PDB file of C-alpha atoms and ligand atoms in Angstrom:
ATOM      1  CA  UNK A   1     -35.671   2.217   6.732  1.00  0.00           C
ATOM      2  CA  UNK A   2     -32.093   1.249   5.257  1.00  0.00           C
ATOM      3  CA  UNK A   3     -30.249   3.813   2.937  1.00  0.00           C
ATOM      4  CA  UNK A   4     -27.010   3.585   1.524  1.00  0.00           C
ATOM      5  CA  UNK A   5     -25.008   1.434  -0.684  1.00  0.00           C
ATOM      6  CA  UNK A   6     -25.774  -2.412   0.899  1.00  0.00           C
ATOM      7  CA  UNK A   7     -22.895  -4.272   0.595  1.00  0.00           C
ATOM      8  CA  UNK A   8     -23.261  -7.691   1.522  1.00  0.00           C
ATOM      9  CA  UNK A   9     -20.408  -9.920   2.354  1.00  0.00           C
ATOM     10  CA  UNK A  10     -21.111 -13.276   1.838  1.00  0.00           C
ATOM     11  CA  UNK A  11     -20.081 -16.686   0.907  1.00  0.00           C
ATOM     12  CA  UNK A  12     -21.000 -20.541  -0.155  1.00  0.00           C
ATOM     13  CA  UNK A  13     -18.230 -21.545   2.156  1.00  0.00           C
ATOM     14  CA  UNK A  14     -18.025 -21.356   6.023  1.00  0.00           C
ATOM     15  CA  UNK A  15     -14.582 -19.770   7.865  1.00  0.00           C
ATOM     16  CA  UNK A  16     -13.375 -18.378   4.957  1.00  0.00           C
ATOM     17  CA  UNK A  17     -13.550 -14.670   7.078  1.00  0.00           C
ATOM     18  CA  UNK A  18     -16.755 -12.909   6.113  1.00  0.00           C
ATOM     19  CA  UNK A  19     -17.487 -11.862   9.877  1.00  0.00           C
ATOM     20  CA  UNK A  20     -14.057 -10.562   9.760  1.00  0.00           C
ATOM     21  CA  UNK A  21     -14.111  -8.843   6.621  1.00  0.00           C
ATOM     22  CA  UNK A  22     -17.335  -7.384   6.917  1.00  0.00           C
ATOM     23  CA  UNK A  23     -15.729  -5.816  10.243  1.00  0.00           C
ATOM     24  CA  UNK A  24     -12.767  -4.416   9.180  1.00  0.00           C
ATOM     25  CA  UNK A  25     -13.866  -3.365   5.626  1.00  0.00           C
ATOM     26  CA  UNK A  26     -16.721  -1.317   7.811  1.00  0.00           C
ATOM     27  CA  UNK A  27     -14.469   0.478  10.069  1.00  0.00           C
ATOM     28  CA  UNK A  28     -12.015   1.084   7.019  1.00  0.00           C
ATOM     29  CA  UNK A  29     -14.918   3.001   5.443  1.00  0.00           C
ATOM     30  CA  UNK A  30     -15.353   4.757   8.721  1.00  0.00           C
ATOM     31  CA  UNK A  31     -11.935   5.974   9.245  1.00  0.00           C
ATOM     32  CA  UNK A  32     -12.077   7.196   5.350  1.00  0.00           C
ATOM     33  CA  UNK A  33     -15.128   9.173   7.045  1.00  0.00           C
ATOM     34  CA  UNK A  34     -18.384   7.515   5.728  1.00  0.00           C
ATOM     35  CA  UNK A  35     -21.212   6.964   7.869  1.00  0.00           C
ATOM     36  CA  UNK A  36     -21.426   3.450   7.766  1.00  0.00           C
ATOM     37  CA  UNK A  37     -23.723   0.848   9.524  1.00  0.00           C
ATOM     38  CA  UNK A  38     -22.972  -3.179   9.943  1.00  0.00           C
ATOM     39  CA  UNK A  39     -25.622  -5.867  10.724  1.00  0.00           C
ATOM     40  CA  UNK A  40     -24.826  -9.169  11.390  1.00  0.00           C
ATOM     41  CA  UNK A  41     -27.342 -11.307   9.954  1.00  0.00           C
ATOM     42  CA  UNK A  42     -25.880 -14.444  10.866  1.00  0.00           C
ATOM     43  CA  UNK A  43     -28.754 -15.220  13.172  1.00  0.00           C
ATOM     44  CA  UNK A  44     -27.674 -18.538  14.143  1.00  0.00           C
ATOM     45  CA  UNK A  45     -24.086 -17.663  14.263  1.00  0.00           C
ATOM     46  CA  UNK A  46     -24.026 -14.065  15.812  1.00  0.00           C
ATOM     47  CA  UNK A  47     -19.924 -12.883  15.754  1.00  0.00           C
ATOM     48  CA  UNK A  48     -19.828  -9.551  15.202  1.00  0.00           C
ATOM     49  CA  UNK A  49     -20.585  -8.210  19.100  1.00  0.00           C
ATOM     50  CA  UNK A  50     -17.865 -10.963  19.893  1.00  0.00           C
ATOM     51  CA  UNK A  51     -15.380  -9.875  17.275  1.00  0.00           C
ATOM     52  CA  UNK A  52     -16.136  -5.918  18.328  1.00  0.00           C
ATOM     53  CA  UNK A  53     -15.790  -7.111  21.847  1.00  0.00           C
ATOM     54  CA  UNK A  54     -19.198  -5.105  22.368  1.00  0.00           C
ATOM     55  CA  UNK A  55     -21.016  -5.470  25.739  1.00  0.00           C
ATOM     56  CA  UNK A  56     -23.630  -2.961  25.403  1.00  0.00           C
ATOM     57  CA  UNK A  57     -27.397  -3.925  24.305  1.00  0.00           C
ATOM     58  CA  UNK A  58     -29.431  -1.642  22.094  1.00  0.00           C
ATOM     59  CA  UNK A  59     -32.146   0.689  23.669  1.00  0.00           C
ATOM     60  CA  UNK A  60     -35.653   1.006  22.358  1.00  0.00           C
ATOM     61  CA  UNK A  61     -37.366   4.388  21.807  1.00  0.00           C
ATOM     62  CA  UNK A  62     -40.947   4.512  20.651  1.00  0.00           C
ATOM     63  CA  UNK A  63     -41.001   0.695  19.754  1.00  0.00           C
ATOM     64  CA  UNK A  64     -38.240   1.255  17.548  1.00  0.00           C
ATOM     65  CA  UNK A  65     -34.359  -0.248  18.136  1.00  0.00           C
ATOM     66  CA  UNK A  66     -31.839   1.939  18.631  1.00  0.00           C
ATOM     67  CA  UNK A  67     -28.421   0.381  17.494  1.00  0.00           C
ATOM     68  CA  UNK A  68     -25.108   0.313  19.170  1.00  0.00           C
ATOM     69  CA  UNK A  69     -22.388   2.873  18.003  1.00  0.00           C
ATOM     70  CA  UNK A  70     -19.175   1.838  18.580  1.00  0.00           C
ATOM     71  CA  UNK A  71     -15.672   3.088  16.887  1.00  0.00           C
ATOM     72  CA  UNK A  72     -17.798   5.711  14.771  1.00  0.00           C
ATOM     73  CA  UNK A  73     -20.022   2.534  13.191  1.00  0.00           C
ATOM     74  CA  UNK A  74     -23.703   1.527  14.091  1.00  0.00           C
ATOM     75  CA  UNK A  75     -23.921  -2.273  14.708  1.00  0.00           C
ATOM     76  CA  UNK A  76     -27.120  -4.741  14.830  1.00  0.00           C
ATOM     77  CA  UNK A  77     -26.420  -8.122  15.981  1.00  0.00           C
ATOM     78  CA  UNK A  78     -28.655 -11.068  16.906  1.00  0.00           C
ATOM     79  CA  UNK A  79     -26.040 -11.089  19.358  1.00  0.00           C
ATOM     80  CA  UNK A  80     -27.745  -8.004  21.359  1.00  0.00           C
ATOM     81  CA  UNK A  81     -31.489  -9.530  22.082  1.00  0.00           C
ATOM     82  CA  UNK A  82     -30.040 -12.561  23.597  1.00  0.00           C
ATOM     83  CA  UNK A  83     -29.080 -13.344  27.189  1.00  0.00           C
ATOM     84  CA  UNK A  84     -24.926 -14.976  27.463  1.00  0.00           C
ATOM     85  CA  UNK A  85     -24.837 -16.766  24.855  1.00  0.00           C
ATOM     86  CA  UNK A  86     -27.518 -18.183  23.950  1.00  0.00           C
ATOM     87  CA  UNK A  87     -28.284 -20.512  21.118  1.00  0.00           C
ATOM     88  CA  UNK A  88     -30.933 -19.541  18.429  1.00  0.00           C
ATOM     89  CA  UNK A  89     -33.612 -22.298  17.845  1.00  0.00           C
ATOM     90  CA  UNK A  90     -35.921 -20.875  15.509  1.00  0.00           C
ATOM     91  CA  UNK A  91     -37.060 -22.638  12.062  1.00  0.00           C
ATOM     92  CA  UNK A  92     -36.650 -20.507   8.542  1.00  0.00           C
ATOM     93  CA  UNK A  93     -39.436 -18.363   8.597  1.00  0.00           C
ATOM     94  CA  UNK A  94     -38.612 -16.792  12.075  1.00  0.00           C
ATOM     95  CA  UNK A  95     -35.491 -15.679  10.221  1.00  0.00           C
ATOM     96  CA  UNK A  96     -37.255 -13.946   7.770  1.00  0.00           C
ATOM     97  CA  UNK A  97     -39.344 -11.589  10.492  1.00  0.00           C
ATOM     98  CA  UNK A  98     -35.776 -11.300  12.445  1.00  0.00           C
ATOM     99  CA  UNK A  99     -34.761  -9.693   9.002  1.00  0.00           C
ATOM    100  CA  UNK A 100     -37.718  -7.567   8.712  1.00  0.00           C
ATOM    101  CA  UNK A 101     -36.640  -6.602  12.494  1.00  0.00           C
ATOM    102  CA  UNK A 102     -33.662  -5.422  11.851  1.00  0.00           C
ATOM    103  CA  UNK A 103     -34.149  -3.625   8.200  1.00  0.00           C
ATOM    104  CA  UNK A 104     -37.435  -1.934   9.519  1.00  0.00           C
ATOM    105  CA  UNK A 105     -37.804  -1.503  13.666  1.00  0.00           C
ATOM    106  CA  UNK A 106     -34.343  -0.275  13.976  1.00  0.00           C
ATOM    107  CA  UNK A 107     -33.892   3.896  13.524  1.00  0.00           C
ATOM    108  CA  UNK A 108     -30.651   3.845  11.158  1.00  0.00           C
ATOM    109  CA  UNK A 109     -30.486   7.378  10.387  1.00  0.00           C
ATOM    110  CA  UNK A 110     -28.619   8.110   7.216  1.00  0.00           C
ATOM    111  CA  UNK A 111     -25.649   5.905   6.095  1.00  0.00           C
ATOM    112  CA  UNK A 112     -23.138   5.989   3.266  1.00  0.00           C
ATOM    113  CA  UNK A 113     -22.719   2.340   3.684  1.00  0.00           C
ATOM    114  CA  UNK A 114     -24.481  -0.499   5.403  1.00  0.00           C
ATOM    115  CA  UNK A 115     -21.873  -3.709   5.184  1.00  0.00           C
ATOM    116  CA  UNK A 116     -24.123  -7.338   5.926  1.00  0.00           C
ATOM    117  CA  UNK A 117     -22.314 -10.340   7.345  1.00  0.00           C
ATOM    118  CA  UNK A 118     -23.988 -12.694   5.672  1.00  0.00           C
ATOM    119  CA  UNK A 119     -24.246 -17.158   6.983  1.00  0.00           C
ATOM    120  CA  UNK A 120     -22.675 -19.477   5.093  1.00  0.00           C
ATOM    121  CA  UNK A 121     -23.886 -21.168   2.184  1.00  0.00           C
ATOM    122  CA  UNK A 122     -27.188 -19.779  -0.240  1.00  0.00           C
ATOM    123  CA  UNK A 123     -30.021 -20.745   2.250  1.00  0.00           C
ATOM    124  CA  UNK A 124     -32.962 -19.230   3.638  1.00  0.00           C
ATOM    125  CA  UNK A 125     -31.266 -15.379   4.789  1.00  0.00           C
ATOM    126  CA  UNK A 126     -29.168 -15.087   1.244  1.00  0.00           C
ATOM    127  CA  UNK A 127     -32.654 -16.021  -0.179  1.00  0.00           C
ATOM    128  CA  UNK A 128     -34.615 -13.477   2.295  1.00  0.00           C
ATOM    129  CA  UNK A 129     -31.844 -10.758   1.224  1.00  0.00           C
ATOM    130  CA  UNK A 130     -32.152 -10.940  -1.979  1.00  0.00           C
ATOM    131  CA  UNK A 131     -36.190 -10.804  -2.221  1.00  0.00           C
ATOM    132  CA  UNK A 132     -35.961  -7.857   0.392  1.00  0.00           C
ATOM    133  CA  UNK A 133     -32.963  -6.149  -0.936  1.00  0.00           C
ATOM    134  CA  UNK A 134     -32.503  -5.910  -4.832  1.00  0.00           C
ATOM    135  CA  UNK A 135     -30.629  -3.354  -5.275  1.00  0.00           C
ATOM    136  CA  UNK A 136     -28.083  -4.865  -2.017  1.00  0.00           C
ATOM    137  CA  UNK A 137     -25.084  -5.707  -3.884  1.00  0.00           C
ATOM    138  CA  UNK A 138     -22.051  -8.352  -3.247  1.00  0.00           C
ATOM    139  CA  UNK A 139     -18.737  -9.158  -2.342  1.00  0.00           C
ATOM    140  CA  UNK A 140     -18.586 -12.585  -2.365  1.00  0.00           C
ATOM    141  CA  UNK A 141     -15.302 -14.176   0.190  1.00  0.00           C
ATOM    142  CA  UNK A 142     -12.999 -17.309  -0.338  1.00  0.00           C
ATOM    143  CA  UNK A 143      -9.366 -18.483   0.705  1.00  0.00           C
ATOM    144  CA  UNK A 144      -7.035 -19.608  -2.146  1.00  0.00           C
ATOM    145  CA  UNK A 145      -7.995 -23.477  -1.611  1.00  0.00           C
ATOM    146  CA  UNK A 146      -9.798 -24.992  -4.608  1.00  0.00           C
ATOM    147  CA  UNK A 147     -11.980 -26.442  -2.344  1.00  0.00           C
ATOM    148  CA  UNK A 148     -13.151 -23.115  -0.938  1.00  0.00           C
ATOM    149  CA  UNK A 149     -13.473 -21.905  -4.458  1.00  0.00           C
ATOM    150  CA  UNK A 150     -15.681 -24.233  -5.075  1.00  0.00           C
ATOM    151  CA  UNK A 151     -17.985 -23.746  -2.528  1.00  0.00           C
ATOM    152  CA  UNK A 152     -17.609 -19.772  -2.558  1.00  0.00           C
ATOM    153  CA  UNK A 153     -19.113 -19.956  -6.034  1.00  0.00           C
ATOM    154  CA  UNK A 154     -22.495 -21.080  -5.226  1.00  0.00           C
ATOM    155  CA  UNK A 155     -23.112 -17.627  -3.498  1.00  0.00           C
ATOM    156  CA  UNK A 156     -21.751 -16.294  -7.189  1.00  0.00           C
ATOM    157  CA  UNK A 157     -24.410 -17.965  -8.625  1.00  0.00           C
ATOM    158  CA  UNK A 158     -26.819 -17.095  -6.395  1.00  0.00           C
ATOM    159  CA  UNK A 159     -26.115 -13.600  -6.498  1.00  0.00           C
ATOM    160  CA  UNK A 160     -26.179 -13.939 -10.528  1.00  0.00           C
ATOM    161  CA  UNK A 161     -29.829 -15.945 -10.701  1.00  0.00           C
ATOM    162  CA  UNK A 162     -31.642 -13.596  -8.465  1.00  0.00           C
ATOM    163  CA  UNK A 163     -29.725 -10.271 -10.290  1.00  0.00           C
ATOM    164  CA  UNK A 164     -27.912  -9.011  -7.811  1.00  0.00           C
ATOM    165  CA  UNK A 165     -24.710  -6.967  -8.598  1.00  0.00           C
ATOM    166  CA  UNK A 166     -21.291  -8.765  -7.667  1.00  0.00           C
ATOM    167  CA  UNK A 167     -19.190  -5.785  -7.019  1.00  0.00           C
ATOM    168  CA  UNK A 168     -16.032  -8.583  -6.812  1.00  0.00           C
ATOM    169  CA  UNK A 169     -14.342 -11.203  -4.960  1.00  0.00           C
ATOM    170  CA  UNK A 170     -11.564 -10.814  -1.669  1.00  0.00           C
ATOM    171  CA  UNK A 171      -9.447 -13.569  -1.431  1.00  0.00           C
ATOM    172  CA  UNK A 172      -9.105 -14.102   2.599  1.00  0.00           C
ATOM    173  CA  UNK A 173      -5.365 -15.921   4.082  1.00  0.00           C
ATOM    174  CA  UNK A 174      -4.157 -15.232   0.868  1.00  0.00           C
ATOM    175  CA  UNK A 175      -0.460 -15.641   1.967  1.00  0.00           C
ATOM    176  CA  UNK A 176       1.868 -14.978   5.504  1.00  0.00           C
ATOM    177  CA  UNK A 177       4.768 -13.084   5.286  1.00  0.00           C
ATOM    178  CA  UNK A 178       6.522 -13.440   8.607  1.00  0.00           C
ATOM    179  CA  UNK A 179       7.494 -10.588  10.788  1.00  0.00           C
ATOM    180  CA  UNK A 180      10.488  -8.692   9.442  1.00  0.00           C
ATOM    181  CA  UNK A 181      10.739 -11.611   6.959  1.00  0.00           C
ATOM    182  CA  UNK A 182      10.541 -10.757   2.251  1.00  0.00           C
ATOM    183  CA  UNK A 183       9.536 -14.716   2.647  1.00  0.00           C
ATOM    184  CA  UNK A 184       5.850 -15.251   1.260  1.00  0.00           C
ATOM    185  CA  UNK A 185       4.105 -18.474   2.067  1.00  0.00           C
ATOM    186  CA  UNK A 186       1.046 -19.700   0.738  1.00  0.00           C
ATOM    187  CA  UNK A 187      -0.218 -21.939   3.146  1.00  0.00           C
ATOM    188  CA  UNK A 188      -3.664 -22.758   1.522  1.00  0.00           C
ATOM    189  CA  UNK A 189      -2.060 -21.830  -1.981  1.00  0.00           C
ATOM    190  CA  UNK A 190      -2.286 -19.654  -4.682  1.00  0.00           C
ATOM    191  CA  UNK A 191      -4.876 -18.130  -7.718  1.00  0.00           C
ATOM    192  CA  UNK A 192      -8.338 -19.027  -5.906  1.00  0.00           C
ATOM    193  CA  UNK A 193      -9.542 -15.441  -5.843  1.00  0.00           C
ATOM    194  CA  UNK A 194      -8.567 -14.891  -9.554  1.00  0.00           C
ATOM    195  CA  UNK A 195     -10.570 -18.053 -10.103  1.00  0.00           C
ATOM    196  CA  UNK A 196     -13.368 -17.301  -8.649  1.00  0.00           C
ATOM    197  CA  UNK A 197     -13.026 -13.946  -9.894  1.00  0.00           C
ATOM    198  CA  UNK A 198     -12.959 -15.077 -13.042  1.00  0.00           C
ATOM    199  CA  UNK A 199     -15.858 -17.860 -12.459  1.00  0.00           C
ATOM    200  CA  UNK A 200     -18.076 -15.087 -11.781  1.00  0.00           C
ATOM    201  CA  UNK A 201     -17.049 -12.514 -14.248  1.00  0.00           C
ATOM    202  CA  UNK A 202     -15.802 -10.130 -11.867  1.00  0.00           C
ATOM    203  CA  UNK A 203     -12.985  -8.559 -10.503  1.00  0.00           C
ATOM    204  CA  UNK A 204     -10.191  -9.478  -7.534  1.00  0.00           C
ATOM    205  CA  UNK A 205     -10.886  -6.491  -4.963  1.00  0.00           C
ATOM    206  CA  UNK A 206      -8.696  -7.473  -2.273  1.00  0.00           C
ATOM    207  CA  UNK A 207      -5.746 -10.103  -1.660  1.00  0.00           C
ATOM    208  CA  UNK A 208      -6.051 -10.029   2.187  1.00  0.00           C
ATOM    209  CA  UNK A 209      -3.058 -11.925   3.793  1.00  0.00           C
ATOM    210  CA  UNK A 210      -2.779 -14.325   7.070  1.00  0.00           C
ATOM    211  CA  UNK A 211      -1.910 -12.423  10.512  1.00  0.00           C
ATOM    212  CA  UNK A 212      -1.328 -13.489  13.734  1.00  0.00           C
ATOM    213  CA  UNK A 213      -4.289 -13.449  16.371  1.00  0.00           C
ATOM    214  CA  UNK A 214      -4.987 -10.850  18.721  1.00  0.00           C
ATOM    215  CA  UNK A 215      -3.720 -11.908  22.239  1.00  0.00           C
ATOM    216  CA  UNK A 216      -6.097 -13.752  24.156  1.00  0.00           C
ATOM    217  CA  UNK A 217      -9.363 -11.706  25.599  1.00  0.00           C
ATOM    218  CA  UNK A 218      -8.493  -8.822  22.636  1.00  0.00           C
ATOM    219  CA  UNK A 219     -10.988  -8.305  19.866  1.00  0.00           C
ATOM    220  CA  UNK A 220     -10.252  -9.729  16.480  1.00  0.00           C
ATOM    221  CA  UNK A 221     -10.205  -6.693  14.991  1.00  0.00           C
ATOM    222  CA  UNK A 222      -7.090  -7.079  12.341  1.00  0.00           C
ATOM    223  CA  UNK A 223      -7.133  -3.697  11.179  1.00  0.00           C
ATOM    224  CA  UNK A 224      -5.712  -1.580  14.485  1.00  0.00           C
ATOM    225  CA  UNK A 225      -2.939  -4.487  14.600  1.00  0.00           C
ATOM    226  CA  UNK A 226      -1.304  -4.888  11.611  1.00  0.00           C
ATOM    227  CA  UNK A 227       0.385  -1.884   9.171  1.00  0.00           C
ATOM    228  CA  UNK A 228       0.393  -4.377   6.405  1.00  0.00           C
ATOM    229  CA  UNK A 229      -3.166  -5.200   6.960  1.00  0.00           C
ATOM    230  CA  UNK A 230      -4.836  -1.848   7.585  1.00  0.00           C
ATOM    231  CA  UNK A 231      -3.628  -0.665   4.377  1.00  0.00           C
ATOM    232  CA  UNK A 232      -5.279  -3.425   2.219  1.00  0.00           C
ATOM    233  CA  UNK A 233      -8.915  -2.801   4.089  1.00  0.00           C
ATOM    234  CA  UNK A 234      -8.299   1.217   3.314  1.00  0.00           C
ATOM    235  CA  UNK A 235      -7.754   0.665  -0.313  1.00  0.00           C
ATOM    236  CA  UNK A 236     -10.442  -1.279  -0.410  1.00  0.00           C
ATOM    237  CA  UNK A 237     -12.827   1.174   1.383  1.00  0.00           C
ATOM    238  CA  UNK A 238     -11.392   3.622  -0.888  1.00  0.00           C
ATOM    239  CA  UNK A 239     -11.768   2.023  -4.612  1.00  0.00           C
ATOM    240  CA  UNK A 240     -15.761   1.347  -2.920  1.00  0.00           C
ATOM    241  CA  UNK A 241     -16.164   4.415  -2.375  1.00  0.00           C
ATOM    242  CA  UNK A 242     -14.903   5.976  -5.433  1.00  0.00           C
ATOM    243  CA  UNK A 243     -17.167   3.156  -7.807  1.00  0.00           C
ATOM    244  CA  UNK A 244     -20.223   3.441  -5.533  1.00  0.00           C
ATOM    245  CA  UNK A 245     -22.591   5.890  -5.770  1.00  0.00           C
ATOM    246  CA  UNK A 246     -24.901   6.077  -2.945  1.00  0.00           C
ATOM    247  CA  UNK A 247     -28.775   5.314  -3.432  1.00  0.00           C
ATOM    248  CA  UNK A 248     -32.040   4.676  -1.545  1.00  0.00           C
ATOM    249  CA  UNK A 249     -32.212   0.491  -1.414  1.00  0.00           C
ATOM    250  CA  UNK A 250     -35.862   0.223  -0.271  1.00  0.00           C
TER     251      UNK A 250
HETATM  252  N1  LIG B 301      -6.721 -12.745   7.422  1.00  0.00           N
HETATM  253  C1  LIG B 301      -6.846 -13.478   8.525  1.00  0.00           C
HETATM  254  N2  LIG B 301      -5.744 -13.822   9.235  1.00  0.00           N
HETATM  255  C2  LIG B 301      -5.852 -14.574  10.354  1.00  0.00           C
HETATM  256  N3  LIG B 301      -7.002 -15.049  10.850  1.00  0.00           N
HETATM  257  C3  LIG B 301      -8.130 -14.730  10.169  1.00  0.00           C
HETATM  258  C4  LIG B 301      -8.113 -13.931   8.984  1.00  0.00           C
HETATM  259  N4  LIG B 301      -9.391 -13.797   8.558  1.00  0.00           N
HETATM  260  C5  LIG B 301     -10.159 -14.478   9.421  1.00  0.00           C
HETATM  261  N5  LIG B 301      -9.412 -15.044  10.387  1.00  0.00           N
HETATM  262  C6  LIG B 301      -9.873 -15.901  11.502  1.00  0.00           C
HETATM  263  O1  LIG B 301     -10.503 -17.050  10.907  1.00  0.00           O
HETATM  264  C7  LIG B 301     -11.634 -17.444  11.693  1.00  0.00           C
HETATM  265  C8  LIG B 301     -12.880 -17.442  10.806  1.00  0.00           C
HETATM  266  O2  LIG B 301     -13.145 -16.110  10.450  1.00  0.00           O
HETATM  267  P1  LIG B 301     -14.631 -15.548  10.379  1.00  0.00           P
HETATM  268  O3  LIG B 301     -15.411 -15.905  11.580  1.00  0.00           O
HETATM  269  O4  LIG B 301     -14.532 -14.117   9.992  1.00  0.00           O
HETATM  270  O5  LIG B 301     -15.180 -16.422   9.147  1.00  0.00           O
HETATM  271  P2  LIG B 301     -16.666 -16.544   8.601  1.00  0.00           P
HETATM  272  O6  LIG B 301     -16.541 -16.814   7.138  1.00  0.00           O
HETATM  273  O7  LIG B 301     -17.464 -15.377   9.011  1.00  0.00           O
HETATM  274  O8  LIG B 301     -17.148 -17.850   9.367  1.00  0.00           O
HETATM  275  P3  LIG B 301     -18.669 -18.395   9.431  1.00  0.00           P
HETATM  276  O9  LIG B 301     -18.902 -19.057   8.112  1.00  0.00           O
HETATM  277  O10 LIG B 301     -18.634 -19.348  10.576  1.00  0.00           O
HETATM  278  O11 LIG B 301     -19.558 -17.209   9.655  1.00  0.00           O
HETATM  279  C9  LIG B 301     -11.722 -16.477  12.860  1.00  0.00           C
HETATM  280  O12 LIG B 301     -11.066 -17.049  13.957  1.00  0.00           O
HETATM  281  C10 LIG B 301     -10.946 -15.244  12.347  1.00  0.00           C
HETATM  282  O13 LIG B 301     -10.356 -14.484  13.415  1.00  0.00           O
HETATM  283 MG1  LIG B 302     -19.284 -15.263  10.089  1.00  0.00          MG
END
């Protein structure tokens, strides 16, 4: 059984960073010492073992999962049950038992925080999560672009129709500021989180700027490379935690 505050991290829009959120803003909460847990329930898309550069596969006990720990967090991943990589060819209603899976054959223990990567767009798993999940709540992810904005919103909506709370909005590539360099360019330009923000009748959380890639073969984890970077994902874990209380969600 999940406990904790369930954040998920979601969007209308595809490659606006979710994955990549999700991962960072989990191990931020980590470092600020919260038990947290992350579940990728991109089922077609699996990133998160890829992104954690994780190669070990869960063990069962009793007929129940046991997830992976890695860097003080407890990860779930389609990812895991698969062979290589392997594509997922399952139609909606599979998704909805991989769900069920996940949320009840896997021993969580207690969390402060379970963060959900969330597909893009408001199909069938942001319409599983929010029958399954009431009380989850979201942080809904877009880039400056009006285009992405756009998009982003439907998630908004969703979130709105089916009453789940929208704790706010992170704008992703918000800007790059060079090495050594005051210069600030907005490369996908500028206001689309206050927009959406605004949209939505919530608040900006986050302005999370552009940073260089890991190296080849390194995880894409932005928040042990970058100063700049590491401090935006720990005030972020930090105003969570001091608005969140935590509560049962099932
Ligand atoms: N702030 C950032 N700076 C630089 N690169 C980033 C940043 N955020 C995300 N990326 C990169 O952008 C790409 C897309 O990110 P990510 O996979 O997290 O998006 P997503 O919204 O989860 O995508 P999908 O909709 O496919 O699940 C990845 O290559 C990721 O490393
Ligand atoms: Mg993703």
């Amino acid at each position: 059984m999940l406990n904790g505050n369930v954040i998920a991290i979601t969007s209308g829009k595809g490659g606006v960073g979710k994955s990549t959120v999700a991962v960072n803003l989990a191990l931020a909460l980590a470092d600020i010492g919260k038990k947290v847990a992350l579940i990728d329930l991109d089922i077609y898309g699996y990133s998160v073992p890829k992104i954690l550069n994780i190669e070990s596969k869960p063990k069962t006990m009793n007929n129940k999962i046991i997830p992976v720990g890695h860097e003080n967090i407890t990860v779930m991943s389609m990812g895991f049950l698969l062979k290589g990589n392997d594509p997922v060819v399952w139609r909606g209603p599979m998704l909805g038992k991989m769900i069920d899976h996940f949320f009840d054959d896997v021993i969580w223990g207690k969390q402060d925080f379970v963060i959900l990567d969330l597909p893009p767009g408001t199909g069938d798993i942001a319409l599983d999560l929010h029958h399954k999940l009431p009380k989850c709540q979201e942080i809904i992810v877009t880039t400056p672009h009006p285009n992405a904005v756009h998009v982003a919103e439907r998630a908004g909506m969703m979130a709105k129709q089916t009453n789940h709370t929208i704790l706010g909005v992170i704008e992703n590539m918000s800007y790059f500021s060079p090495p050594n360099s005051e210069e600030v360019y907005h490369l996908f330009g500028k206001g689309g989180g206050e927009t959406l923000a605004s949209n939505l009748d919530t608040n900006l959380l986050a302005s999370i700027p552009l940073v260089h890639p890991q190296a080849d073969g390194e995880p894409s984890v932005l928040l042990t490379q970058d100063e700049q970077l590491a401090s935006v994902y720990h005030s972020l874990a930090t105003n969570l935690v001091e608005t969140l209380t935590c509560e049962e969600v099932k």
